[in-house]
Tab-separated table of C-alpha atoms and ligand atoms in Angstrom:
chain	number	residue	atom	x	y	z
E	122	MET	CA	45.467	76.592	70.443
E	123	SER	CA	47.235	77.288	73.584
E	124	CYS	CA	51.327	78.587	74.169
E	125	PHE	CA	51.139	77.127	77.475
E	126	PRO	CA	52.014	73.777	78.222
E	127	SER	CA	49.604	71.554	80.094
E	128	GLN	CA	49.174	71.055	83.864
E	129	GLU	CA	50.646	68.101	84.115
E	130	VAL	CA	53.653	69.241	82.610
E	131	ALA	CA	53.604	72.932	83.931
E	132	GLN	CA	53.890	70.697	87.559
E	133	GLY	CA	56.629	69.082	85.928
E	134	ILE	CA	58.244	71.508	85.432
E	135	LEU	CA	57.502	74.075	88.574
E	136	GLU	CA	59.255	70.884	90.442
E	137	LYS	CA	61.863	70.863	87.872
E	138	ALA	CA	62.556	74.596	88.749
E	139	ALA	CA	62.250	74.052	92.385
E	140	ARG	CA	64.836	71.506	92.999
E	141	LEU	CA	67.648	73.251	90.124
E	142	ALA	CA	66.824	76.389	92.874
E	143	THR	CA	67.062	74.416	95.996
E	144	LYS	CA	70.700	72.699	94.011
E	145	GLY	CA	72.081	76.301	94.411
E	146	ARG	CA	71.527	77.386	97.298
E	147	TYR	CA	72.183	74.482	99.797
E	148	GLY	CA	75.004	71.187	99.413
E	149	GLU	CA	77.604	70.737	97.673
E	150	GLN	CA	76.551	72.245	95.051
E	151	ALA	CA	75.233	75.737	96.434
E	152	LEU	CA	76.875	78.797	94.980
E	153	ASP	CA	79.953	80.791	96.065
E	154	PRO	CA	79.923	83.283	97.406
E	155	HIS	CA	81.759	85.245	94.721
E	156	PRO	CA	79.782	85.661	91.884
E	157	VAL	CA	83.100	84.828	89.236
E	158	PRO	CA	81.613	86.580	84.855
E	159	PRO	CA	81.927	83.061	83.409
E	160	ALA	CA	83.491	82.015	80.529
E	161	SER	CA	80.424	79.059	79.226
E	162	GLN	CA	79.107	76.899	76.840
E	163	ASP	CA	75.477	77.594	77.914
E	164	SER	CA	76.414	81.177	78.099
E	165	PHE	CA	72.490	82.823	77.294
E	166	ASP	CA	74.009	83.994	74.135
E	167	VAL	CA	72.838	82.250	71.577
E	168	PRO	CA	70.535	82.380	68.174
E	169	LEU	CA	67.235	82.258	68.478
E	170	PRO	CA	65.305	79.674	68.081
E	171	ARG	CA	62.650	79.292	65.669
E	172	ASN	CA	60.447	76.577	66.683
E	173	GLY	CA	60.373	76.914	70.741
E	174	ARG	CA	61.978	73.807	73.071
E	175	ASP	CA	61.090	71.730	75.506
E	176	PRO	CA	59.979	73.129	78.450
E	177	GLY	CA	61.698	71.502	80.606
E	178	GLU	CA	65.528	71.400	78.755
E	179	VAL	CA	64.222	74.994	78.546
E	180	ILE	CA	64.763	75.590	82.543
E	181	GLU	CA	67.510	73.212	82.923
E	182	ALA	CA	69.424	74.837	80.068
E	183	LEU	CA	68.606	78.706	81.955
E	184	ASP	CA	70.441	76.833	85.403
E	185	ARG	CA	73.263	76.052	83.129
E	186	ALA	CA	73.179	78.914	82.133
E	187	ALA	CA	72.589	81.079	84.901
E	188	ARG	CA	75.097	79.023	87.600
E	189	PRO	CA	78.467	80.277	86.482
E	190	GLY	CA	77.505	84.592	86.592
E	191	LEU	CA	75.320	83.583	89.164
E	192	SER	CA	76.374	85.452	92.796
E	193	GLY	CA	75.626	83.198	96.080
E	194	MET	CA	73.869	86.068	98.044
E	195	THR	CA	72.104	83.521	100.155
E	196	GLN	CA	74.968	82.418	101.278
E	197	PRO	CA	76.198	83.464	105.170
E	198	GLY	CA	80.104	84.301	103.723
E	199	PHE	CA	78.275	86.540	101.409
E	200	MET	CA	79.033	89.990	103.517
E	201	SER	CA	78.991	92.496	99.734
E	202	TRP	CA	77.635	95.683	99.512
E	203	VAL	CA	73.718	95.808	101.693
E	204	ILE	CA	72.362	92.624	100.483
E	205	GLY	CA	69.801	90.425	102.262
E	206	GLY	CA	69.427	86.209	102.172
E	207	SER	CA	65.308	86.445	100.104
E	208	HIS	CA	64.085	83.471	103.696
E	209	PRO	CA	62.743	80.864	101.266
E	210	VAL	CA	58.874	81.344	102.865
E	211	GLY	CA	59.430	84.518	101.152
E	212	VAL	CA	60.658	83.587	97.513
E	213	ALA	CA	57.725	80.027	98.037
E	214	ALA	CA	54.842	83.296	98.929
E	215	ASP	CA	57.130	84.590	95.708
E	216	TRP	CA	56.628	81.785	93.225
E	217	MET	CA	53.042	81.377	94.993
E	218	ALA	CA	52.056	85.004	93.836
E	219	ALA	CA	54.040	83.945	90.691
E	220	ALA	CA	52.145	81.347	89.821
E	221	TRP	CA	49.185	82.659	90.701
E	222	GLY	CA	49.858	85.237	88.237
E	223	GLN	CA	48.255	88.412	90.519
E	224	ASN	CA	49.092	92.232	89.381
E	225	ALA	CA	48.018	94.218	92.493
E	226	CYS	CA	47.306	97.020	91.433
E	227	VAL	CA	44.028	97.518	91.737
E	228	TYR	CA	41.957	96.450	95.253
E	229	ASP	CA	39.005	94.674	92.372
E	230	ALA	CA	41.738	93.023	90.487
E	231	SER	CA	43.412	91.452	93.276
E	232	PRO	CA	41.666	91.506	96.501
E	233	ALA	CA	43.937	89.402	97.880
E	234	ALA	CA	47.272	90.774	96.925
E	235	ALA	CA	45.394	93.971	98.367
E	236	GLU	CA	44.347	93.200	101.546
E	237	ALA	CA	48.255	91.058	101.770
E	238	GLU	CA	49.703	94.694	101.349
E	239	ALA	CA	47.342	96.072	103.737
E	240	ALA	CA	48.662	93.388	106.400
E	241	GLY	CA	52.112	93.973	105.504
E	242	ALA	CA	52.118	97.636	105.927
E	243	LYS	CA	50.332	97.803	109.900
E	244	TYR	CA	53.354	95.198	111.037
E	245	LEU	CA	56.179	97.300	109.217
E	246	LEU	CA	54.672	100.630	110.717
E	247	ASP	CA	54.081	97.957	114.413
E	248	VAL	CA	57.665	96.484	114.100
E	249	LEU	CA	59.036	100.341	113.204
E	250	ASP	CA	56.810	101.407	115.665
E	251	LEU	CA	56.602	104.674	113.408
E	252	PRO	CA	53.306	106.469	113.694
E	253	ARG	CA	50.522	103.510	113.209
E	254	ASP	CA	48.167	105.968	110.838
E	255	SER	CA	51.666	105.816	108.502
E	256	SER	CA	50.605	105.184	104.954
E	257	VAL	CA	52.547	103.041	104.026
E	258	GLY	CA	53.661	102.557	99.739
E	259	PHE	CA	54.970	98.271	98.562
E	260	ALA	CA	57.845	99.741	96.311
E	261	THR	CA	61.068	97.926	94.605
E	262	GLY	CA	63.031	99.453	96.912
E	263	ALA	CA	64.719	101.786	98.882
E	264	THR	CA	65.484	104.308	95.922
E	265	MET	CA	61.929	104.679	94.943
E	266	ALA	CA	60.777	104.046	98.317
E	267	ALA	CA	62.203	107.633	98.348
E	268	PHE	CA	61.520	108.648	95.586
E	269	THR	CA	57.252	108.203	96.345
E	270	SER	CA	58.051	109.470	99.829
E	271	LEU	CA	59.786	112.918	98.241
E	272	ALA	CA	57.012	113.204	96.122
E	273	ALA	CA	54.217	113.572	98.155
E	274	ALA	CA	56.732	115.893	100.540
E	275	ARG	CA	57.420	118.529	97.498
E	276	LEU	CA	53.412	118.249	96.967
E	277	CYS	CA	53.425	119.189	100.766
E	278	VAL	CA	56.189	122.248	100.939
E	279	LEU	CA	55.065	124.125	97.970
E	280	GLU	CA	51.358	124.129	98.657
E	281	ARG	CA	52.101	125.404	102.142
E	282	ALA	CA	53.815	127.496	100.784
E	283	GLY	CA	51.050	128.976	98.583
E	284	HIS	CA	51.059	126.243	95.061
E	285	ASP	CA	48.925	124.085	93.213
E	286	PHE	CA	51.717	122.025	91.718
E	287	GLU	CA	48.771	120.201	90.968
E	288	ARG	CA	47.333	122.625	88.480
E	289	LYS	CA	51.295	123.819	87.857
E	290	GLY	CA	53.554	121.497	87.726
E	291	LEU	CA	57.225	122.652	89.303
E	292	CYS	CA	56.009	125.724	86.285
E	293	GLY	CA	56.879	129.363	88.722
E	294	CYS	CA	57.376	128.112	91.316
E	295	PRO	CA	58.584	128.910	94.963
E	296	GLU	CA	61.872	127.791	95.067
E	297	VAL	CA	62.322	124.875	97.195
E	298	ALA	CA	65.770	124.183	99.154
E	299	ILE	CA	66.473	120.615	99.944
E	300	TYR	CA	68.588	120.126	103.021
E	301	ILE	CA	71.052	116.841	101.834
E	302	ALA	CA	74.227	115.916	103.911
E	303	ASP	CA	76.734	116.572	101.675
E	304	ASP	CA	77.494	111.893	102.605
E	305	ALA	CA	74.247	110.446	101.770
E	306	HIS	CA	73.292	107.515	99.416
E	307	VAL	CA	74.027	108.169	96.775
E	308	THR	CA	70.356	107.643	94.916
E	309	ASN	CA	69.105	110.457	97.716
E	310	TYR	CA	70.750	112.744	94.663
E	311	SER	CA	69.269	110.437	91.612
E	312	VAL	CA	65.617	111.257	93.028
E	313	LEU	CA	66.348	114.423	92.823
E	314	ARG	CA	67.250	114.373	90.022
E	315	TYR	CA	64.223	112.382	89.012
E	316	LEU	CA	61.990	114.618	90.162
E	317	GLY	CA	62.505	118.024	89.011
E	318	PHE	CA	65.306	119.497	91.448
E	319	GLY	CA	68.544	120.411	89.787
E	320	SER	CA	72.234	121.689	92.464
E	321	ASN	CA	70.913	124.901	92.768
E	322	GLN	CA	68.371	123.806	95.247
E	323	MET	CA	69.928	120.809	97.072
E	324	ARG	CA	71.986	122.726	99.443
E	325	ARG	CA	74.352	120.363	100.473
E	326	ILE	CA	75.117	120.581	104.390
E	327	PRO	CA	78.604	119.493	105.710
E	328	THR	CA	78.953	115.971	107.419
E	329	ARG	CA	80.956	115.219	110.655
E	330	THR	CA	83.231	112.392	110.276
E	331	ASP	CA	80.894	109.794	111.236
E	332	GLY	CA	78.934	111.531	107.343
E	333	THR	CA	76.102	112.170	109.753
E	334	TYR	CA	74.824	116.270	109.723
E	335	ASP	CA	76.486	118.438	111.203
E	336	CYS	CA	73.394	119.854	112.524
E	337	ASP	CA	75.118	123.523	113.552
E	338	ALA	CA	75.898	124.176	109.879
E	339	LEU	CA	72.682	122.862	108.983
E	340	GLU	CA	70.836	125.590	111.424
E	341	ARG	CA	73.197	128.100	110.394
E	342	ALA	CA	72.349	127.112	105.798
E	343	MET	CA	67.982	126.568	107.322
E	344	GLU	CA	68.692	130.545	109.398
E	345	LYS	CA	70.059	131.942	106.514
E	346	ASP	CA	68.118	130.879	103.920
E	347	THR	CA	64.932	132.472	102.146
E	348	ALA	CA	64.282	129.463	100.097
E	349	PRO	CA	59.805	129.509	101.612
E	350	ALA	CA	59.134	125.576	100.605
E	351	ARG	CA	61.930	123.277	102.586
E	352	ILE	CA	62.659	119.325	102.621
E	353	VAL	CA	65.245	118.404	105.057
E	354	LEU	CA	67.032	114.487	103.988
E	355	ALA	CA	68.165	112.659	107.133
E	356	GLN	CA	69.508	109.167	106.914
E	357	ALA	CA	69.399	106.072	109.381
E	358	GLY	CA	72.647	104.039	109.059
E	359	HIS	CA	75.021	105.838	107.112
E	360	ILE	CA	76.812	102.889	104.512
E	361	MET	CA	80.384	103.281	105.089
E	362	SER	CA	80.027	104.477	109.320
E	363	GLY	CA	76.714	102.806	109.740
E	364	ALA	CA	75.940	106.294	111.317
E	365	PHE	CA	72.665	108.241	112.670
E	366	ASP	CA	71.700	111.204	112.455
E	367	ASP	CA	70.370	113.303	115.624
E	368	PHE	CA	66.923	112.743	114.786
E	369	GLY	CA	65.730	115.348	117.497
E	370	ARG	CA	67.118	118.115	116.324
E	371	LEU	CA	66.629	117.441	113.162
E	372	ALA	CA	63.207	117.220	113.884
E	373	ALA	CA	63.261	120.973	116.385
E	374	LEU	CA	64.474	122.352	113.414
E	375	CYS	CA	62.003	120.617	110.957
E	376	LYS	CA	59.214	121.853	112.965
E	377	ARG	CA	61.035	126.048	113.589
E	378	HIS	CA	60.971	126.036	109.036
E	379	ASP	CA	57.918	124.422	108.232
E	380	ALA	CA	60.239	121.449	106.174
E	381	TRP	CA	58.955	118.523	104.923
E	382	LEU	CA	61.625	116.074	107.538
E	383	HIS	CA	62.162	112.229	104.926
E	384	VAL	CA	64.426	109.470	106.944
E	385	ASP	CA	66.623	107.439	104.269
E	386	GLY	CA	66.448	104.706	106.583
E	387	ALA	CA	66.740	101.645	103.893
E	388	PHE	CA	69.177	98.468	106.601
E	389	GLY	CA	68.951	101.532	109.777
E	390	LEU	CA	65.648	101.324	110.443
E	391	TRP	CA	65.668	97.603	111.035
E	392	VAL	CA	67.466	98.621	114.463
E	393	ARG	CA	64.764	99.853	115.851
E	394	ALA	CA	63.108	96.438	115.753
E	395	SER	CA	65.522	95.498	118.458
E	396	ARG	CA	63.870	97.190	122.438
E	397	ARG	CA	67.953	96.887	123.053
E	398	LEU	CA	68.833	98.918	119.921
E	399	ARG	CA	66.107	101.134	118.993
E	400	HIS	CA	67.778	104.182	121.483
E	401	ILE	CA	70.336	104.929	117.702
E	402	ALA	CA	67.805	105.571	116.043
E	403	GLU	CA	65.374	107.360	118.902
E	404	GLY	CA	63.745	110.231	117.292
E	405	ALA	CA	63.906	109.239	113.898
E	406	GLU	CA	59.292	108.174	114.915
E	407	LEU	CA	59.162	111.711	114.310
E	408	ALA	CA	60.307	112.305	110.263
E	409	ASP	CA	57.097	112.800	108.402
E	410	SER	CA	58.159	110.155	106.172
E	411	TRP	CA	60.506	107.324	105.909
E	412	SER	CA	61.898	104.606	102.441
E	413	VAL	CA	62.615	101.517	104.570
E	414	ASP	CA	64.188	97.114	102.572
E	415	GLY	CA	62.206	94.635	102.389
E	416	HIS	CA	64.892	93.278	100.250
E	417	LYS	CA	68.038	93.937	102.812
E	418	TRP	CA	67.192	93.374	106.189
E	419	LEU	CA	64.582	91.695	106.524
E	420	GLN	CA	65.234	89.067	104.184
E	421	ILE	CA	62.314	90.351	101.359
E	422	PRO	CA	63.513	88.636	97.915
E	423	TYR	CA	64.093	90.838	95.308
E	424	ASP	CA	62.441	93.036	94.895
E	425	CYS	CA	60.572	94.829	97.889
E	426	GLY	CA	61.215	97.927	99.332
E	427	PHE	CA	57.990	100.497	101.987
E	428	ALA	CA	57.862	104.003	101.722
E	429	VAL	CA	55.906	104.824	105.211
E	430	ILE	CA	54.395	108.186	105.421
E	431	ARG	CA	52.222	110.747	107.900
E	432	HIS	CA	50.440	112.436	105.579
E	433	GLU	CA	48.636	110.271	104.117
E	434	GLU	CA	46.461	112.650	101.927
E	435	TYR	CA	50.358	113.809	100.350
E	436	HIS	CA	51.457	110.509	99.984
E	437	ARG	CA	47.385	109.365	98.404
E	438	ARG	CA	48.008	112.333	95.693
E	439	ALA	CA	51.466	112.823	94.966
E	440	MET	CA	50.793	108.909	93.735
E	441	THR	CA	47.171	108.513	92.458
E	442	MET	CA	45.570	107.354	89.423
E	443	GLN	CA	42.481	108.179	87.766
E	444	ALA	CA	40.904	106.436	85.516
E	445	GLY	CA	37.424	106.177	84.856
E	446	TYR	CA	37.647	102.386	84.505
E	447	LEU	CA	39.764	101.976	87.780
E	448	PRO	CA	37.333	101.209	90.738
E	449	ASP	CA	37.752	103.679	93.434
E	450	GLY	CA	39.623	103.203	96.208
E	451	GLU	CA	37.782	105.284	98.996
E	452	ARG	CA	37.845	102.205	101.368
E	453	ARG	CA	39.335	99.893	100.258
E	454	ARG	CA	43.228	99.596	99.250
E	455	ASN	CA	43.989	100.145	95.993
E	456	ASN	CA	48.019	99.327	95.824
E	457	SER	CA	48.350	101.785	92.562
E	458	ASP	CA	48.006	104.702	94.601
E	459	TYR	CA	50.999	104.724	97.289
E	460	VAL	CA	53.239	103.752	94.439
E	461	PRO	CA	54.255	105.047	90.405
E	462	GLU	CA	53.845	101.260	89.463
E	463	LEU	CA	49.522	100.631	89.007
E	464	SER	CA	50.653	96.612	87.362
E	465	ARG	CA	52.906	95.081	89.208
E	466	ARG	CA	54.503	92.445	91.737
E	467	ALA	CA	52.445	91.526	94.873
E	468	ARG	CA	54.715	92.221	97.110
E	469	GLY	CA	52.976	91.862	99.612
E	470	PHE	CA	52.349	87.949	100.108
E	471	ALA	CA	56.341	87.547	100.970
E	472	VAL	CA	56.379	90.412	102.767
E	473	TRP	CA	53.491	88.420	104.909
E	474	ALA	CA	54.731	85.407	104.282
E	475	VAL	CA	58.266	85.897	105.740
E	476	MET	CA	56.685	88.214	108.993
E	477	HIS	CA	55.360	85.714	110.134
E	478	CYS	CA	57.705	83.539	109.633
E	479	LEU	CA	60.146	85.285	112.075
E	480	GLY	CA	57.367	86.524	114.482
E	481	ARG	CA	58.395	89.817	115.980
E	482	LYS	CA	60.866	88.200	118.042
E	483	GLY	CA	62.496	86.801	114.853
E	484	ILE	CA	62.748	89.909	113.598
E	485	GLU	CA	64.064	91.241	117.421
E	486	ASP	CA	66.776	88.213	117.255
E	487	MET	CA	68.202	88.691	113.574
E	488	VAL	CA	68.815	92.110	113.793
E	489	GLU	CA	70.515	92.250	118.172
E	490	SER	CA	72.532	88.725	116.636
E	491	HIS	CA	73.301	91.007	113.151
E	492	CYS	CA	74.863	93.946	115.301
E	493	HIS	CA	75.978	91.426	118.106
E	494	ALA	CA	78.187	89.330	114.443
E	495	ALA	CA	79.614	92.782	113.647
E	496	HIS	CA	81.040	93.108	116.963
E	497	LEU	CA	82.931	90.255	118.026
E	498	LEU	CA	84.580	90.978	113.814
E	499	ALA	CA	85.821	94.239	114.902
E	500	GLN	CA	86.495	93.399	118.653
E	501	ALA	CA	89.042	90.260	117.006
E	502	ILE	CA	90.390	92.376	114.257
E	503	LYS	CA	90.953	95.911	115.719
E	504	ARG	CA	93.754	93.983	117.698
E	505	LEU	CA	96.028	93.217	114.561
E	506	ASP	CA	98.919	95.500	113.775
E	507	GLY	CA	97.965	98.033	111.206
E	508	VAL	CA	93.968	96.803	111.240
E	509	GLU	CA	91.639	99.768	112.311
E	510	VAL	CA	87.863	99.975	112.143
E	511	VAL	CA	87.339	103.065	110.946
E	512	ASN	CA	82.907	102.028	112.038
E	513	GLN	CA	81.855	104.356	115.168
E	514	GLN	CA	79.032	102.842	115.482
E	515	CYS	CA	79.143	99.800	115.313
E	516	LEU	CA	75.691	98.489	114.278
E	517	ASN	CA	75.875	95.493	111.016
E	518	GLN	CA	78.551	97.590	109.140
E	519	LEU	CA	81.917	97.532	109.074
E	520	ALA	CA	84.471	99.342	107.513
E	521	VAL	CA	87.933	98.526	107.714
E	522	ALA	CA	91.285	100.054	106.722
E	523	PHE	CA	94.106	97.281	105.938
E	524	GLU	CA	97.764	99.849	106.336
E	525	CYS	CA	100.883	97.630	105.357
E	526	GLN	CA	103.726	99.377	103.426
E	527	SER	CA	102.735	98.587	99.777
E	528	GLY	CA	99.320	100.704	100.336
E	529	ASP	CA	96.057	99.040	99.414
E	530	GLY	CA	95.991	96.397	101.864
E	531	ALA	CA	92.295	95.903	102.333
E	532	GLU	CA	91.704	95.369	98.532
E	533	ALA	CA	94.386	92.435	99.121
E	534	VAL	CA	92.646	91.481	102.126
E	535	ALA	CA	89.203	90.888	100.205
E	536	GLU	CA	91.153	89.513	97.368
E	537	ALA	CA	92.718	86.696	99.472
E	538	LEU	CA	88.796	85.501	100.865
E	539	ASN	CA	87.176	85.967	97.855
E	540	ALA	CA	89.054	83.211	96.738
E	541	SER	CA	88.552	81.021	99.274
E	542	GLY	CA	84.581	80.092	97.828
E	543	ARG	CA	83.587	80.461	101.104
E	544	TYR	CA	83.627	85.033	101.520
E	545	PHE	CA	82.541	88.033	99.190
E	546	VAL	CA	83.948	92.001	100.011
E	547	ARG	CA	84.707	95.084	98.440
E	548	THR	CA	86.442	97.737	99.121
E	549	ALA	CA	85.068	101.076	98.407
E	550	SER	CA	86.570	104.184	98.592
E	551	TRP	CA	85.755	106.996	101.980
E	552	ARG	CA	86.988	110.489	102.585
E	553	GLY	CA	90.635	109.672	101.109
E	554	ARG	CA	91.096	105.821	102.336
E	555	LYS	CA	90.973	102.733	100.566
E	556	LEU	CA	88.634	100.522	103.466
E	557	LEU	CA	87.242	96.745	103.446
E	558	ARG	CA	83.764	96.608	103.776
E	559	PHE	CA	81.521	94.143	105.932
E	560	SER	CA	77.516	93.918	105.627
E	561	ILE	CA	76.565	91.287	108.268
E	562	THR	CA	72.981	90.914	106.732
E	563	ASN	CA	72.692	86.977	105.757
E	564	GLY	CA	69.812	85.691	107.342
E	565	ASP	CA	72.115	82.630	108.254
E	566	THR	CA	75.011	84.290	109.433
E	567	GLY	CA	75.217	85.247	113.203
E	568	PRO	CA	78.039	85.065	115.902
E	569	ASP	CA	79.060	81.539	115.726
E	570	ASP	CA	80.051	82.500	111.441
E	571	ILE	CA	83.371	84.790	113.188
E	572	ALA	CA	85.945	83.544	113.831
E	573	PRO	CA	86.448	81.203	110.797
E	574	LEU	CA	85.967	84.554	109.015
E	575	VAL	CA	88.973	86.120	111.699
E	576	ASP	CA	90.857	82.728	110.707
E	577	GLN	CA	91.268	84.305	107.405
E	578	ILE	CA	91.250	87.885	107.673
E	579	ILE	CA	94.271	87.034	110.139
E	580	ALA	CA	96.503	84.429	108.127
E	581	ALA	CA	95.108	87.440	104.796
E	582	TRP	CA	96.276	89.898	107.066
E	583	GLN	CA	99.898	88.351	107.994
E	584	ALA	CA	100.285	87.180	103.913
E	585	VAL	CA	99.733	90.946	102.665
E	586	SER	CA	102.224	91.767	105.708
E	587	LEU	CA	105.022	89.661	104.984
E	588	ALA	CA	104.924	89.723	101.519
E	589	ALA	CA	105.017	93.850	101.737
E	590	ALA	CA	108.019	93.581	104.824
Y	853	LIG	C1	70.165	100.242	99.916
Y	853	LIG	C2	70.388	102.315	99.713
Y	853	LIG	C3	69.580	102.674	99.140
Y	853	LIG	C4	68.914	101.875	97.891
Y	853	LIG	O1	68.174	101.207	97.990
Y	853	LIG	P1	67.669	100.474	96.915
Y	853	LIG	O2	66.808	99.408	97.833
Y	853	LIG	O3	68.808	99.559	96.642
Y	853	LIG	O4	66.920	100.558	95.292
Y	853	LIG	C5	69.488	103.649	99.238
Y	853	LIG	N1	70.031	104.491	101.179
Y	853	LIG	C6	70.795	103.334	101.773
Y	853	LIG	C7	71.072	103.768	102.908
Y	853	LIG	C8	70.530	101.933	101.147
Y	853	LIG	O5	71.769	101.181	102.130
């Protein structure tokens, strides 16, 4: 007896799912960008039934239970956090990957999943203009991509310092100095912890006002350090200021001190897809490894990130699994040789499909259009009394201070925008100030969306200023 529905029923369920999911995305019933935690009758917290329910009914029940608590991350007004809009072609490709049931682990399990990742990796290196013989792992996101990259870095710098990490692990290893900007994205600190590095190994370097390295301070710290093994973490696109480190200078320092240079470019590295804007991330190509997201600026559905490593040998040695029953991937790509997981979703299909759908020019146009939209927004609101755009680098992110007598103008403006049913924005504290953040990362958002947003911001800000006066 099978526990699966028949082919006919299965077909009906998939069609129903497509109809319901599309409804949440487009038209009258599209989701509000701002999720309001629901008190609904059809919540998830119901007893597990003794007997299984009808499959179609279950999918409808899921839609009813989930919908009130879903946020419209695919909507153009979703500007909270740095979150991509899940390109519909990527969603379709992901559904196919799931329906085909592919485990992307090793080549022999799914040659197609391996070939799709191999092709996607090539496109990625080309679009980001990174060394073409780098190896690429398809991870869950930039956090695990950084984990993968830094695992390779750890192996490499310890080996150069004469320590056999593969045999001894971290036991009795020479000290590894990790240079990290005080203001680096929090995930990097977590990743270092997972890799066995504590605060004693982390050299937190002061930053400039935009959150990038004070390179003189870094240079002084590296000069006086005696640790024989070194890793430097740099940032392409600071989460608050959008700023980029001076990669040319960092690369020269790393060369002098035999350090591994890693770039966290979760969203910012995509600026290299634009011929006009790539100068902002100039020199990033000199690093040893990069972590970059697919599910943010590239619009791949969640989850998808890339670990890009210049030295394939260290990448593979850090990640590869060897077991008698696993085929040897000497010539063919075993996806699991490049990320921590063995069994996982075949991410390459969505990457391949979205990149084909957009094309090189589509990616370039999207990046430029988002940056232009952010620029328009900055220009329009920085003229307002009491409003200050804090960014120095206008990428696709804005951090804005709204200062009025009652103090917290940013929070009040955020609340007004979120209540409109069209937007979702949030505030964050940075350097002692409460700032309203706008992230223009959705594939559906462009310069045309800015004028109505500016009108809403002006109306909200006037209401707040009047109430405070
Ligand atoms: C989002 C982000 C990360 C973490 O990426 P995930 O995909 O959420 O794992 C790391 N660094 C920066 C700069 C980010 O914006």
